[in-house]
Structure formats: C-alpha cells, structure tokens
Amino acid sequence: MDNSAERFMALFAESEDLQQKYRQAEAAYPGSLEIREAVVEDVLLPIAAEAGFVFTVEDLRKYETHLYLAKHKD
C-alpha cells in the first residue's frame, strides 16, 4: 500500500495551517456526510497534492480501513 495518504494525514493532524485551509474550503460545501467523497476529492486531495502528497480516494479509504482494523483488533 502506498503510504502517501498515511504520511499526509500525519502531517495534516499536526498542521493548523492545513486544517484551516481544509475548513475554509469545506465551508463552501453545504450538507453532511453524503458529500464526504466530493469534499475529499475536491478539497482534501488538492491540499494534499499542494503539500507534495498524491493519493486517491481509494488510497485514503484503504488507510482508514487499516486504522480501523488496527484499532479494533481482538
């Protein structure tokens, strides 16, 4: 598995600037979780690419699944 999504999410968790940029762009999207994929594609992925991390929605989904399974082991 390409770890670009994992590395970006680690950076994102530590970067108030990236989080603020995401919140500002996300604010342009009305609605709720139904539009999550659109927000990821149109907001988060371009922010990640600008920071030098290129990955897909599917890569992010795999990373999130990996985190979930690791957290709920046993």
Short mmCIF file of C-alpha atoms in Angstrom, two decimals:
data_model
loop_
_atom_site.label_atom_id
_atom_site.label_comp_id
_atom_site.label_asym_id
_atom_site.label_seq_id
_atom_site.Cartn_x
_atom_site.Cartn_y
_atom_site.Cartn_z
CA MET A 1 0.00 0.00 0.00
CA ASP A 2 1.29 3.45 -0.94
CA ASN A 3 1.71 5.37 2.28
CA SER A 4 1.21 8.88 0.85
CA ALA A 5 -2.24 9.07 2.43
CA GLU A 6 -0.84 7.96 5.79
CA ARG A 7 2.05 10.44 5.66
CA PHE A 8 -0.25 13.29 4.63
CA MET A 9 -2.79 12.53 7.35
CA ALA A 10 0.02 12.56 9.94
CA LEU A 11 1.15 15.96 8.63
CA PHE A 12 -2.47 17.18 8.49
CA ALA A 13 -3.04 16.19 12.13
CA GLU A 14 -0.10 18.37 13.16
CA SER A 15 -0.65 21.34 10.83
CA GLU A 16 -3.09 24.01 11.91
CA ASP A 17 -2.49 25.76 8.55
CA LEU A 18 -3.59 22.70 6.55
CA GLN A 19 -6.57 22.13 8.84
CA GLN A 20 -7.64 25.76 8.48
CA LYS A 21 -7.27 25.59 4.70
CA TYR A 22 -9.45 22.46 4.69
CA ARG A 23 -12.10 24.01 6.96
CA GLN A 24 -12.32 27.10 4.76
CA ALA A 25 -12.72 25.07 1.58
CA GLU A 26 -15.12 22.62 3.23
CA ALA A 27 -17.34 25.51 4.33
CA ALA A 28 -18.20 26.04 0.67
CA TYR A 29 -19.93 22.62 0.69
CA PRO A 30 -23.40 22.55 2.23
CA GLY A 31 -24.73 19.27 3.50
CA SER A 32 -23.44 16.40 5.55
CA LEU A 33 -21.59 13.12 5.22
CA GLU A 34 -23.35 12.30 1.97
CA ILE A 35 -20.94 14.66 0.25
CA ARG A 36 -17.84 13.43 2.06
CA GLU A 37 -16.31 11.86 -1.05
CA ALA A 38 -16.83 15.07 -3.05
CA VAL A 39 -15.18 17.11 -0.30
CA VAL A 40 -12.26 14.67 -0.18
CA GLU A 41 -11.84 14.76 -3.97
CA ASP A 42 -12.35 18.49 -4.42
CA VAL A 43 -10.79 19.81 -1.22
CA LEU A 44 -8.56 17.38 0.65
CA LEU A 45 -6.78 15.75 -2.31
CA PRO A 46 -5.77 19.10 -3.86
CA ILE A 47 -4.50 20.31 -0.47
CA ALA A 48 -2.50 17.09 -0.14
CA ALA A 49 -1.12 17.43 -3.69
CA GLU A 50 -0.09 21.02 -2.97
CA ALA A 51 1.85 19.68 0.04
CA GLY A 52 3.52 17.06 -2.18
CA PHE A 53 1.34 14.04 -1.33
CA VAL A 54 -0.51 12.42 -4.22
CA PHE A 55 -3.05 9.72 -3.45
CA THR A 56 -6.58 8.73 -4.39
CA VAL A 57 -9.84 8.46 -2.51
CA GLU A 58 -9.35 4.68 -2.64
CA ASP A 59 -5.86 5.04 -1.09
CA LEU A 60 -7.38 7.08 1.72
CA ARG A 61 -10.17 4.54 2.16
CA LYS A 62 -7.58 1.73 2.47
CA TYR A 63 -5.63 3.76 5.02
CA GLU A 64 -8.78 4.44 7.07
CA THR A 65 -9.71 0.74 6.92
CA HIS A 66 -6.22 -0.18 8.10
CA LEU A 67 -6.56 2.23 11.04
CA TYR A 68 -9.99 0.91 11.93
CA LEU A 69 -8.88 -2.72 11.84
CA ALA A 70 -5.77 -1.98 13.90
CA LYS A 71 -7.87 -0.16 16.49
CA HIS A 72 -10.46 -2.96 16.71
CA LYS A 73 -8.08 -5.89 16.76
CA ASP A 74 -9.06 -8.77 19.07
#
